mmCIF file of C-alpha atoms in Angstrom:
data_model
loop_
_atom_site.group_PDB
_atom_site.id
_atom_site.type_symbol
_atom_site.label_atom_id
_atom_site.label_comp_id
_atom_site.label_asym_id
_atom_site.label_seq_id
_atom_site.Cartn_x
_atom_site.Cartn_y
_atom_site.Cartn_z
ATOM 1 C CA MET A 1 -15.825 -285.487 56.700
ATOM 2 C CA THR A 2 -14.996 -283.889 53.350
ATOM 3 C CA GLY A 3 -16.061 -280.359 52.540
ATOM 4 C CA GLU A 4 -18.522 -281.573 49.895
ATOM 5 C CA ARG A 5 -20.176 -284.046 52.264
ATOM 6 C CA TYR A 6 -20.343 -281.405 54.963
ATOM 7 C CA GLU A 7 -22.029 -278.974 52.563
ATOM 8 C CA ARG A 8 -24.541 -281.655 51.561
ATOM 9 C CA ARG A 9 -25.312 -282.356 55.206
ATOM 10 C CA LEU A 10 -25.891 -278.667 55.935
ATOM 11 C CA ARG A 11 -28.096 -278.361 52.844
ATOM 12 C CA ALA A 12 -30.140 -281.376 53.945
ATOM 13 C CA VAL A 13 -30.559 -279.874 57.414
ATOM 14 C CA ARG A 14 -31.664 -276.604 55.838
ATOM 15 C CA VAL A 15 -34.226 -278.330 53.621
ATOM 16 C CA ARG A 16 -35.624 -280.415 56.481
ATOM 17 C CA ALA A 17 -35.871 -277.427 58.790
ATOM 18 C CA THR A 18 -37.662 -275.411 56.117
ATOM 19 C CA VAL A 19 -40.106 -278.230 55.330
ATOM 20 C CA VAL A 20 -40.899 -278.797 59.004
ATOM 21 C CA ALA A 21 -41.395 -275.072 59.599
ATOM 22 C CA VAL A 22 -43.649 -274.693 56.556
ATOM 23 C CA LEU A 23 -45.739 -277.709 57.568
ATOM 24 C CA ALA A 24 -46.113 -276.371 61.091
ATOM 25 C CA VAL A 25 -47.096 -272.929 59.813
ATOM 26 C CA ALA A 26 -49.480 -274.504 57.288
ATOM 27 C CA LEU A 27 -51.248 -276.543 59.957
ATOM 28 C CA ALA A 28 -51.529 -273.519 62.218
ATOM 29 C CA LEU A 29 -52.830 -271.295 59.418
ATOM 30 C CA ILE A 30 -55.336 -273.896 58.207
ATOM 31 C CA ALA A 31 -56.658 -274.415 61.722
ATOM 32 C CA ALA A 32 -56.910 -270.649 62.200
ATOM 33 C CA ALA A 33 -58.615 -270.212 58.806
ATOM 34 C CA VAL A 34 -61.183 -272.932 59.522
ATOM 35 C CA GLY A 35 -61.878 -271.410 62.910
ATOM 36 C CA LEU A 36 -62.191 -267.947 61.388
ATOM 37 C CA VAL A 37 -64.658 -269.055 58.689
ATOM 38 C CA ALA A 38 -66.707 -271.123 61.142
ATOM 39 C CA GLY A 39 -66.770 -268.305 63.657
ATOM 40 C CA LEU A 40 -67.725 -265.768 61.014
ATOM 41 C CA ARG A 41 -70.538 -267.987 59.732
ATOM 42 C CA THR A 42 -71.857 -268.529 63.262
ATOM 43 C CA GLU A 43 -71.683 -264.849 64.127
ATOM 44 C CA LEU A 44 -73.465 -263.709 60.971
ATOM 45 C CA SER A 45 -76.094 -266.429 61.316
ATOM 46 C CA ASN A 46 -76.726 -265.367 64.903
ATOM 47 C CA ASP A 47 -77.185 -261.773 63.758
ATOM 48 C CA VAL A 48 -79.797 -262.846 61.185
ATOM 49 C CA ARG A 49 -81.496 -265.121 63.728
ATOM 50 C CA ASP A 50 -81.619 -262.364 66.350
ATOM 51 C CA ALA A 51 -83.168 -259.906 63.865
ATOM 52 C CA ALA A 52 -85.796 -262.471 62.828
ATOM 53 C CA ARG A 53 -86.616 -263.319 66.444
ATOM 54 C CA ALA A 54 -86.998 -259.640 67.320
ATOM 55 C CA ARG A 55 -89.425 -259.055 64.433
ATOM 56 C CA ALA A 56 -91.463 -262.201 65.230
ATOM 57 C CA SER A 57 -91.607 -261.157 68.902
ATOM 58 C CA ASP A 58 -93.009 -257.767 67.892
ATOM 59 C CA VAL A 59 -95.847 -259.477 66.000
ATOM 60 C CA ALA A 60 -96.432 -261.878 68.920
ATOM 61 C CA ARG A 61 -96.764 -258.972 71.357
ATOM 62 C CA VAL A 62 -99.375 -257.320 69.132
ATOM 63 C CA ILE A 63 -101.379 -260.561 69.029
ATOM 64 C CA GLU A 64 -101.169 -261.110 72.793
ATOM 65 C CA ALA A 65 -102.249 -257.519 73.401
ATOM 66 C CA GLY A 66 -105.750 -258.612 72.419
ATOM 67 C CA ARG A 67 -105.875 -256.755 69.126
ATOM 68 C CA GLY A 68 -106.339 -259.896 67.068
ATOM 69 C CA VAL A 69 -104.005 -261.279 64.477
ATOM 70 C CA PRO A 70 -102.753 -258.414 62.314
ATOM 71 C CA ALA A 71 -101.814 -258.652 58.661
ATOM 72 C CA PRO A 72 -98.025 -258.634 58.982
ATOM 73 C CA THR A 73 -95.915 -256.590 56.628
ATOM 74 C CA VAL A 74 -92.241 -256.745 55.637
ATOM 75 C CA SER A 75 -90.001 -253.995 54.331
ATOM 76 C CA ALA A 76 -88.017 -256.189 51.938
ATOM 77 C CA PRO A 77 -90.332 -258.726 50.272
ATOM 78 C CA ASP A 78 -87.423 -260.465 48.517
ATOM 79 C CA GLU A 79 -85.533 -261.011 51.756
ATOM 80 C CA GLU A 80 -88.154 -261.580 54.506
ATOM 81 C CA PHE A 81 -91.548 -263.144 55.106
ATOM 82 C CA LEU A 82 -93.910 -263.493 58.049
ATOM 83 C CA GLN A 83 -96.499 -266.196 58.766
ATOM 84 C CA VAL A 84 -98.759 -266.796 61.744
ATOM 85 C CA ILE A 85 -99.436 -270.537 62.076
ATOM 86 C CA ALA A 86 -102.134 -272.256 64.125
ATOM 87 C CA ALA A 87 -101.507 -275.456 66.073
ATOM 88 C CA ASP A 88 -102.950 -277.582 63.239
ATOM 89 C CA GLY A 89 -100.578 -276.004 60.701
ATOM 90 C CA THR A 90 -103.140 -273.636 59.216
ATOM 91 C CA VAL A 91 -101.792 -270.257 58.107
ATOM 92 C CA VAL A 92 -103.749 -267.638 60.057
ATOM 93 C CA ALA A 93 -102.015 -264.596 58.572
ATOM 94 C CA ALA A 94 -99.077 -263.938 56.267
ATOM 95 C CA SER A 95 -97.154 -261.123 54.684
ATOM 96 C CA ALA A 96 -98.150 -260.225 51.134
ATOM 97 C CA ASN A 97 -95.149 -261.942 49.507
ATOM 98 C CA VAL A 98 -96.195 -265.389 50.832
ATOM 99 C CA GLU A 99 -99.947 -264.897 50.925
ATOM 100 C CA GLY A 100 -101.747 -268.077 49.902
ATOM 101 C CA GLN A 101 -98.677 -270.207 50.620
ATOM 102 C CA PRO A 102 -98.897 -273.093 53.090
ATOM 103 C CA ALA A 103 -96.822 -272.998 56.216
ATOM 104 C CA LEU A 104 -93.228 -272.745 55.011
ATOM 105 C CA ALA A 105 -91.869 -274.369 58.186
ATOM 106 C CA ARG A 106 -93.246 -276.496 61.040
ATOM 107 C CA LEU A 107 -91.282 -275.313 64.054
ATOM 108 C CA GLY A 108 -91.977 -275.245 67.745
ATOM 109 C CA PRO A 109 -91.673 -272.007 69.711
ATOM 110 C CA GLY A 110 -88.020 -271.012 70.159
ATOM 111 C CA GLN A 111 -86.816 -273.217 67.314
ATOM 112 C CA SER A 112 -85.070 -272.110 64.125
ATOM 113 C CA ALA A 113 -84.180 -273.824 60.861
ATOM 114 C CA SER A 114 -82.931 -273.210 57.346
ATOM 115 C CA VAL A 115 -85.719 -273.845 54.812
ATOM 116 C CA ASP A 116 -86.282 -273.473 51.089
ATOM 117 C CA THR A 117 -88.904 -270.939 50.010
ATOM 118 C CA PRO A 118 -90.442 -269.839 46.720
ATOM 119 C CA LEU A 119 -89.014 -266.379 47.250
ATOM 120 C CA ASP A 120 -85.418 -267.230 46.378
ATOM 121 C CA ASP A 121 -83.185 -270.077 45.365
ATOM 122 C CA ASP A 122 -81.162 -269.575 48.528
ATOM 123 C CA PRO A 123 -82.560 -270.973 51.799
ATOM 124 C CA PHE A 124 -84.128 -268.690 54.392
ATOM 125 C CA LEU A 125 -83.346 -268.796 58.091
ATOM 126 C CA VAL A 126 -86.718 -269.148 59.897
ATOM 127 C CA VAL A 127 -87.325 -268.434 63.600
ATOM 128 C CA ALA A 128 -90.492 -269.420 65.536
ATOM 129 C CA VAL A 129 -91.932 -267.372 68.426
ATOM 130 C CA ALA A 130 -94.998 -268.429 70.473
ATOM 131 C CA ALA A 131 -98.125 -266.260 70.678
ATOM 132 C CA ARG A 132 -101.599 -266.747 72.208
ATOM 133 C CA ASP A 133 -104.778 -265.221 70.829
ATOM 134 C CA ASP A 134 -107.996 -265.668 72.723
ATOM 135 C CA GLY A 135 -107.148 -269.177 73.850
ATOM 136 C CA ARG A 136 -105.504 -270.205 70.596
ATOM 137 C CA ASP A 137 -101.865 -271.256 70.545
ATOM 138 C CA LEU A 138 -100.143 -269.657 67.592
ATOM 139 C CA VAL A 139 -96.609 -269.581 66.232
ATOM 140 C CA VAL A 140 -95.169 -266.555 64.478
ATOM 141 C CA LEU A 141 -92.610 -267.426 61.805
ATOM 142 C CA ASP A 142 -90.155 -264.842 60.574
ATOM 143 C CA GLY A 143 -87.911 -265.963 57.729
ATOM 144 C CA ARG A 144 -84.902 -264.019 56.494
ATOM 145 C CA ASP A 145 -82.678 -264.513 53.480
ATOM 146 C CA ALA A 146 -79.336 -265.956 54.677
ATOM 147 C CA ALA A 147 -77.561 -265.479 51.338
ATOM 148 C CA GLY A 148 -75.489 -262.657 52.837
ATOM 149 C CA VAL A 149 -74.017 -265.084 55.352
ATOM 150 C CA ALA A 150 -72.908 -267.466 52.603
ATOM 151 C CA GLU A 151 -71.569 -264.630 50.456
ATOM 152 C CA ALA A 152 -69.514 -263.183 53.295
ATOM 153 C CA THR A 153 -68.064 -266.528 54.316
ATOM 154 C CA ASP A 154 -67.367 -267.465 50.679
ATOM 155 C CA THR A 155 -65.507 -264.185 50.172
ATOM 156 C CA VAL A 156 -63.400 -264.730 53.267
ATOM 157 C CA THR A 157 -62.745 -268.326 52.231
ATOM 158 C CA TRP A 158 -61.486 -267.270 48.797
ATOM 159 C CA LEU A 159 -59.284 -264.590 50.321
ATOM 160 C CA LEU A 160 -57.808 -267.184 52.651
ATOM 161 C CA LEU A 161 -57.270 -269.636 49.801
ATOM 162 C CA ILE A 162 -55.309 -266.947 47.976
ATOM 163 C CA GLY A 163 -53.517 -265.562 51.007
ATOM 164 C CA LEU A 164 -52.458 -268.791 52.716
ATOM 165 C CA PRO A 165 -50.162 -269.981 49.894
ATOM 166 C CA VAL A 166 -48.574 -266.533 49.781
ATOM 167 C CA LEU A 167 -47.982 -266.657 53.542
ATOM 168 C CA LEU A 168 -46.527 -270.141 53.230
ATOM 169 C CA VAL A 169 -44.145 -269.005 50.495
ATOM 170 C CA LEU A 170 -43.066 -266.063 52.671
ATOM 171 C CA ALA A 171 -42.645 -268.382 55.670
ATOM 172 C CA ALA A 172 -40.593 -270.798 53.581
ATOM 173 C CA GLY A 173 -38.379 -267.987 52.311
ATOM 174 C CA ALA A 174 -37.890 -266.517 55.782
ATOM 175 C CA THR A 175 -37.137 -269.925 57.278
ATOM 176 C CA TRP A 176 -34.739 -270.821 54.465
ATOM 177 C CA THR A 177 -32.869 -267.546 54.975
ATOM 178 C CA ALA A 178 -32.811 -267.734 58.774
ATOM 179 C CA VAL A 179 -31.722 -271.368 58.857
ATOM 180 C CA GLY A 180 -29.066 -270.645 56.241
ATOM 181 C CA ARG A 181 -27.639 -267.829 58.341
ATOM 182 C CA ALA A 182 -27.712 -269.968 61.473
ATOM 183 C CA LEU A 183 -26.002 -272.874 59.709
ATOM 184 C CA ARG A 184 -23.349 -270.555 58.296
ATOM 185 C CA ARG A 185 -22.643 -269.334 61.812
ATOM 186 C CA VAL A 186 -22.484 -272.945 63.022
ATOM 187 C CA ALA A 187 -20.155 -273.854 60.162
ATOM 188 C CA ARG A 188 -17.893 -270.921 60.951
ATOM 189 C CA ALA A 189 -17.915 -271.839 64.642
ATOM 190 C CA GLU A 190 -17.073 -275.466 63.868
ATOM 191 C CA ALA A 191 -14.299 -274.405 61.503
ATOM 192 C CA ALA A 192 -12.928 -272.033 64.140
ATOM 193 C CA GLN A 193 -13.100 -274.785 66.751
ATOM 194 C CA ARG A 194 -11.278 -277.246 64.500
ATOM 195 C CA ARG A 195 -8.660 -274.622 63.712
ATOM 196 C CA PHE A 196 -8.342 -273.804 67.410
ATOM 197 C CA VAL A 197 -7.862 -277.452 68.357
ATOM 198 C CA SER A 198 -5.356 -277.942 65.548
ATOM 199 C CA ASP A 199 -3.343 -274.865 66.514
ATOM 200 C CA ALA A 200 -3.438 -275.773 70.208
ATOM 201 C CA SER A 201 -2.261 -279.299 69.443
ATOM 202 C CA HIS A 202 0.566 -277.944 67.332
ATOM 203 C CA GLU A 203 1.647 -275.506 70.027
ATOM 204 C CA LEU A 204 1.625 -278.200 72.706
ATOM 205 C CA ARG A 205 3.442 -280.667 70.489
ATOM 206 C CA SER A 206 6.510 -278.426 70.246
ATOM 207 C CA PRO A 207 7.469 -278.299 73.992
ATOM 208 C CA VAL A 208 6.523 -281.947 74.436
ATOM 209 C CA ALA A 209 8.801 -282.891 71.550
ATOM 210 C CA THR A 210 11.636 -280.818 73.021
ATOM 211 C CA VAL A 211 11.341 -282.474 76.431
ATOM 212 C CA ARG A 212 11.143 -285.926 74.854
ATOM 213 C CA GLN A 213 14.191 -285.296 72.671
ATOM 214 C CA HIS A 214 16.344 -284.198 75.606
ATOM 215 C CA ALA A 215 15.073 -287.087 77.738
ATOM 216 C CA GLU A 216 15.904 -289.628 75.004
ATOM 217 C CA VAL A 217 19.405 -288.173 74.605
ATOM 218 C CA ALA A 218 19.909 -288.342 78.369
ATOM 219 C CA LEU A 219 18.805 -291.981 78.456
ATOM 220 C CA ALA A 220 20.983 -292.917 75.484
ATOM 221 C CA HIS A 221 24.092 -291.126 76.775
ATOM 222 C CA PRO A 222 23.796 -290.852 80.556
ATOM 223 C CA GLY A 223 27.470 -290.196 81.020
ATOM 224 C CA ARG A 224 27.483 -287.151 78.788
ATOM 225 C CA THR A 225 24.266 -285.624 80.083
ATOM 226 C CA ASP A 226 24.394 -282.338 81.976
ATOM 227 C CA THR A 227 21.694 -282.795 84.595
ATOM 228 C CA GLY A 228 21.425 -279.095 85.254
ATOM 229 C CA ALA A 229 20.983 -278.267 81.566
ATOM 230 C CA LEU A 230 18.402 -281.022 81.185
ATOM 231 C CA ALA A 231 16.470 -279.786 84.205
ATOM 232 C CA GLY A 232 16.584 -276.230 82.902
ATOM 233 C CA THR A 233 15.271 -277.287 79.503
ATOM 234 C CA VAL A 234 12.496 -279.320 81.063
ATOM 235 C CA LEU A 235 11.587 -276.436 83.365
ATOM 236 C CA ASP A 236 11.504 -273.902 80.503
ATOM 237 C CA GLU A 237 9.311 -276.120 78.379
ATOM 238 C CA ALA A 238 7.033 -276.916 81.344
ATOM 239 C CA VAL A 239 6.604 -273.207 82.030
ATOM 240 C CA ARG A 240 5.856 -272.684 78.349
ATOM 241 C CA MET A 241 3.241 -275.438 78.371
ATOM 242 C CA GLN A 242 1.712 -274.124 81.579
ATOM 243 C CA ARG A 243 1.421 -270.640 80.100
ATOM 244 C CA LEU A 244 -0.182 -272.033 76.959
ATOM 245 C CA VAL A 245 -2.630 -274.159 78.948
ATOM 246 C CA ASP A 246 -3.547 -271.158 81.113
ATOM 247 C CA ASP A 247 -4.162 -269.086 77.982
ATOM 248 C CA LEU A 248 -6.302 -271.826 76.449
ATOM 249 C CA LEU A 249 -8.359 -272.145 79.630
ATOM 250 C CA LEU A 250 -8.907 -268.400 79.751
ATOM 251 C CA LEU A 251 -10.071 -268.375 76.125
ATOM 252 C CA ALA A 252 -12.353 -271.329 76.830
ATOM 253 C CA ARG A 253 -13.915 -269.335 79.674
ATOM 254 C CA ALA A 254 -14.316 -266.412 77.289
ATOM 255 C CA ASP A 255 -16.112 -268.642 74.777
ATOM 256 C CA GLU A 256 -18.494 -269.687 77.551
ATOM 257 C CA SER A 257 -18.996 -266.055 78.672
ATOM 258 C CA ALA A 258 -17.530 -267.027 82.032
ATOM 259 C CA LEU A 259 -14.640 -264.569 82.308
ATOM 260 C CA LEU A 260 -16.545 -262.642 84.972
ATOM 261 C CA ARG A 261 -18.077 -265.631 86.733
ATOM 262 C CA ASP A 262 -16.505 -264.512 90.039
ATOM 263 C CA GLY A 263 -18.421 -261.247 89.802
ATOM 264 C CA ARG A 264 -17.463 -257.647 89.221
ATOM 265 C CA ARG A 265 -15.730 -255.498 91.784
ATOM 266 C CA PRO A 266 -13.930 -252.140 91.709
ATOM 267 C CA VAL A 267 -10.335 -252.493 90.461
ATOM 268 C CA ASP A 268 -7.628 -249.830 90.586
ATOM 269 C CA LEU A 269 -6.297 -250.206 87.058
ATOM 270 C CA ASP A 270 -3.336 -247.915 87.776
ATOM 271 C CA ASP A 271 -2.065 -250.371 90.413
ATOM 272 C CA LEU A 272 -2.070 -253.181 87.859
ATOM 273 C CA VAL A 273 -0.278 -251.014 85.320
ATOM 274 C CA LEU A 274 2.413 -249.967 87.796
ATOM 275 C CA ASP A 275 2.901 -253.606 88.834
ATOM 276 C CA GLU A 276 3.482 -254.502 85.181
ATOM 277 C CA VAL A 277 5.871 -251.585 84.759
ATOM 278 C CA GLY A 278 7.938 -252.832 87.701
ATOM 279 C CA ARG A 279 7.942 -256.389 86.358
ATOM 280 C CA LEU A 280 9.106 -255.283 82.911
ATOM 281 C CA ARG A 281 11.895 -253.150 84.381
ATOM 282 C CA SER A 282 13.147 -256.147 86.360
ATOM 283 C CA ALA A 283 12.791 -258.623 83.491
ATOM 284 C CA SER A 284 14.277 -256.330 80.814
ATOM 285 C CA PRO A 285 16.847 -254.034 82.413
ATOM 286 C CA GLY A 286 18.018 -252.756 79.023
ATOM 287 C CA LEU A 287 14.536 -251.554 78.139
ATOM 288 C CA ARG A 288 13.334 -248.101 79.098
ATOM 289 C CA VAL A 289 9.803 -248.344 80.498
ATOM 290 C CA ASP A 290 8.033 -244.973 80.852
ATOM 291 C CA SER A 291 5.148 -244.698 83.343
ATOM 292 C CA THR A 292 5.092 -240.932 83.892
ATOM 293 C CA ALA A 293 1.689 -240.620 82.171
ATOM 294 C CA VAL A 294 -0.011 -243.230 84.354
ATOM 295 C CA GLY A 295 -2.828 -241.602 86.317
ATOM 296 C CA ALA A 296 -5.486 -242.920 88.666
ATOM 297 C CA ALA A 297 -8.290 -244.903 87.042
ATOM 298 C CA ARG A 298 -10.773 -247.304 88.560
ATOM 299 C CA VAL A 299 -12.852 -249.798 86.604
ATOM 300 C CA THR A 300 -15.270 -252.553 87.542
ATOM 301 C CA GLY A 301 -14.419 -256.143 86.665
ATOM 302 C CA ASP A 302 -12.328 -259.204 87.404
ATOM 303 C CA VAL A 303 -8.921 -258.261 88.779
ATOM 304 C CA GLU A 304 -7.078 -261.343 87.476
ATOM 305 C CA ALA A 305 -8.509 -260.997 83.971
ATOM 306 C CA LEU A 306 -7.565 -257.303 83.911
ATOM 307 C CA ARG A 307 -4.098 -258.157 85.225
ATOM 308 C CA ARG A 308 -3.705 -260.599 82.324
ATOM 309 C CA LEU A 309 -4.801 -257.886 79.887
ATOM 310 C CA VAL A 310 -2.195 -255.431 81.175
ATOM 311 C CA ARG A 311 0.561 -258.088 81.283
ATOM 312 C CA ASN A 312 -0.117 -259.289 77.751
ATOM 313 C CA LEU A 313 0.039 -255.742 76.419
ATOM 314 C CA GLY A 314 3.271 -255.135 78.325
ATOM 315 C CA GLU A 315 4.892 -258.357 77.145
ATOM 316 C CA ASN A 316 3.851 -257.727 73.558
ATOM 317 C CA ALA A 317 5.337 -254.217 73.655
ATOM 318 C CA ALA A 318 8.555 -255.398 75.313
ATOM 319 C CA ARG A 319 8.964 -258.253 72.794
ATOM 320 C CA HIS A 320 8.841 -255.901 69.789
ATOM 321 C CA ALA A 321 10.373 -252.719 71.251
ATOM 322 C CA ARG A 322 13.877 -251.654 70.332
ATOM 323 C CA THR A 323 14.613 -249.534 73.380
ATOM 324 C CA ARG A 324 11.435 -247.996 74.798
ATOM 325 C CA VAL A 325 7.938 -248.858 76.041
ATOM 326 C CA ALA A 326 5.481 -246.312 77.420
ATOM 327 C CA PHE A 327 2.274 -246.729 79.439
ATOM 328 C CA THR A 328 -0.422 -244.060 79.573
ATOM 329 C CA LEU A 329 -3.544 -244.312 81.731
ATOM 330 C CA ARG A 330 -6.150 -241.653 82.280
ATOM 331 C CA ASP A 331 -9.781 -241.187 83.217
ATOM 332 C CA ALA A 332 -11.045 -238.013 81.584
ATOM 333 C CA GLY A 333 -14.299 -238.057 83.544
ATOM 334 C CA ASP A 334 -16.413 -239.034 80.531
ATOM 335 C CA GLY A 335 -17.177 -242.487 81.940
ATOM 336 C CA TRP A 336 -14.261 -244.229 80.223
ATOM 337 C CA ALA A 337 -10.738 -245.179 81.292
ATOM 338 C CA ARG A 338 -8.129 -245.309 78.519
ATOM 339 C CA LEU A 339 -4.978 -247.405 78.721
ATOM 340 C CA VAL A 340 -2.355 -246.813 76.020
ATOM 341 C CA VAL A 341 0.725 -248.991 75.547
ATOM 342 C CA GLU A 342 3.307 -247.888 72.956
ATOM 343 C CA ASP A 343 6.678 -249.164 71.790
ATOM 344 C CA ASP A 344 9.350 -248.057 69.331
ATOM 345 C CA GLY A 345 9.381 -251.343 67.429
ATOM 346 C CA PRO A 346 8.412 -252.033 63.806
ATOM 347 C CA GLY A 347 4.711 -251.556 64.505
ATOM 348 C CA VAL A 348 1.733 -253.405 63.066
ATOM 349 C CA PRO A 349 1.084 -253.060 59.306
ATOM 350 C CA ALA A 350 -2.269 -251.457 58.516
ATOM 351 C CA ALA A 351 -3.414 -254.544 56.602
ATOM 352 C CA GLU A 352 -2.799 -256.760 59.655
ATOM 353 C CA ARG A 353 -4.399 -254.623 62.365
ATOM 354 C CA ALA A 354 -7.724 -256.464 62.318
ATOM 355 C CA ARG A 355 -6.088 -259.898 62.164
ATOM 356 C CA VAL A 356 -3.637 -259.247 64.995
ATOM 357 C CA PHE A 357 -6.364 -259.998 67.583
ATOM 358 C CA ASP A 358 -7.178 -263.412 66.116
ATOM 359 C CA ARG A 359 -6.058 -266.521 67.957
ATOM 360 C CA PHE A 360 -2.694 -268.126 67.119
ATOM 361 C CA VAL A 361 -1.784 -265.262 64.803
ATOM 362 C CA ARG A 362 1.893 -264.416 64.344
ATOM 363 C CA LEU A 363 2.652 -261.605 61.969
ATOM 364 C CA ASP A 364 6.241 -262.820 61.674
ATOM 365 C CA GLU A 365 5.717 -266.473 60.759
ATOM 366 C CA SER A 366 9.453 -266.998 60.207
ATOM 367 C CA ARG A 367 10.122 -266.223 63.865
ATOM 368 C CA ALA A 368 11.021 -269.284 65.913
ATOM 369 C CA ARG A 369 8.192 -270.363 68.188
ATOM 370 C CA GLY A 370 10.388 -270.346 71.216
ATOM 371 C CA GLU A 371 11.150 -266.649 70.851
ATOM 372 C CA GLY A 372 7.639 -265.451 71.485
ATOM 373 C CA GLY A 373 4.203 -266.458 72.593
ATOM 374 C CA ALA A 374 1.758 -268.782 70.949
ATOM 375 C CA GLY A 375 -0.144 -265.968 69.274
ATOM 376 C CA LEU A 376 -2.797 -265.821 72.011
ATOM 377 C CA GLY A 377 -1.731 -262.755 73.980
ATOM 378 C CA LEU A 378 -3.563 -260.107 71.971
ATOM 379 C CA ALA A 379 -6.551 -262.415 71.459
ATOM 380 C CA ILE A 380 -6.845 -262.581 75.255
ATOM 381 C CA VAL A 381 -6.594 -258.786 75.460
ATOM 382 C CA ALA A 382 -9.518 -258.450 73.043
ATOM 383 C CA GLU A 383 -11.604 -261.066 74.890
ATOM 384 C CA VAL A 384 -11.005 -259.504 78.318
ATOM 385 C CA ALA A 385 -11.773 -255.997 77.034
ATOM 386 C CA GLY A 386 -14.982 -257.222 75.384
ATOM 387 C CA ALA A 387 -16.074 -259.071 78.527
ATOM 388 C CA HIS A 388 -15.698 -255.801 80.459
ATOM 389 C CA ARG A 389 -17.866 -253.928 77.900
ATOM 390 C CA GLY A 390 -14.789 -252.246 76.475
ATOM 391 C CA ARG A 391 -12.750 -252.405 73.287
ATOM 392 C CA VAL A 392 -9.150 -252.476 72.070
ATOM 393 C CA GLU A 393 -7.637 -250.764 69.043
ATOM 394 C CA VAL A 394 -4.222 -250.787 67.425
ATOM 395 C CA GLY A 395 -2.534 -247.958 65.583
ATOM 396 C CA VAL A 396 0.791 -246.189 65.145
ATOM 397 C CA SER A 397 2.704 -244.442 67.901
ATOM 398 C CA GLU A 398 2.934 -240.814 66.812
ATOM 399 C CA GLY A 399 6.231 -240.139 68.490
ATOM 400 C CA TRP A 400 8.080 -243.397 67.833
ATOM 401 C CA GLY A 401 6.430 -244.979 64.820
ATOM 402 C CA GLY A 402 5.924 -248.302 66.588
ATOM 403 C CA ALA A 403 2.739 -250.018 67.715
ATOM 404 C CA ARG A 404 0.151 -248.189 69.787
ATOM 405 C CA PHE A 405 -2.499 -250.262 71.574
ATOM 406 C CA VAL A 406 -5.457 -248.443 73.161
ATOM 407 C CA VAL A 407 -7.837 -250.198 75.570
ATOM 408 C CA VAL A 408 -11.028 -248.348 76.504
ATOM 409 C CA LEU A 409 -12.965 -249.617 79.536
ATOM 410 C CA PRO A 410 -15.984 -248.228 81.409
ATOM 411 C CA SER A 411 -15.035 -246.404 84.571
ATOM 412 C CA ALA A 412 -16.279 -247.734 87.901
ATOM 413 C CA GLY A 413 -19.859 -246.748 88.566
ATOM 414 C CA GLU A 414 -20.795 -246.501 84.873
#
């Protein structure tokens, strides 16, 4: 897939994700807004209805107390009326603002309704309460202006109509940004994976090609083939491939956060360092390996992963050192163990110190591949240190001017 097509695909994914998110948010907000307005209308209407019922009940209690039917009064003539209605619909008594008016509603006791009145263009909410006066069945009607309910709900509705589009625009912007960041991370991960596969294939192709070349020469000229030399070449290249495969598997485990899948346990880091010192002295007798500054330090982690960290640092130092390599290990009691590996080689240029921990990185690209590793050693060091909640840094050896690698790991029990 070309870069342009890949960009178009990511852009299409971003647009679709944003549209889907905005639609989902819109549906949720609309449903919530409708529920809010309906609930507000119901609540306010219930408040008006309860107030009307309470006032009508007060009048009904006065009537049933045997005092006759009083002339009801209201405090707000523009917003309330009272009528006492007989069973045949005759108005027995009424507040002054509706005096002379026929019954404004025909309701049974306990009922309520919204009715038009001559008092206002807006409908009134009317509640009926039963009363009995000297054998007569009466109904007390209390009507209240419900315009406040409509005004409140209309105000909330307009606010929602203004606010919802703003919220949708904000949701669209947030989704567009978040999806863009996620897709950029995915694109970087895919690019890194493709680069990783390409580099791994290239590294594996070299030993395979060497073995094949020697095998073809041996088959073409069996009489001139040195079996021992052929076997040695095949063995060297097989060891090289095995080391590369082991490194790739370890990095794959790191990508899956599985470096510590066997669990954490206390590890004497000084034992691993001294083992590496002994190995380097045996493998490179002309190299001076200093371990006088190695002290006791215990960390918690995977012993094999930590062993690989120490070995990779040792091999890297030995590969670039001229005559000397030094190991320093100490636990200052501040909760951290510090491992320092120095050499008297050319060092790492300041501009390359961040890149040196990337995978398949060789600072000396002209160097033959067979003379060093595949560029994974320091990447593994960084992955192992990170998996153990530590870090690794590179600088300059103060005494020798070569490379100085510092690994900081949490002490056991921290």
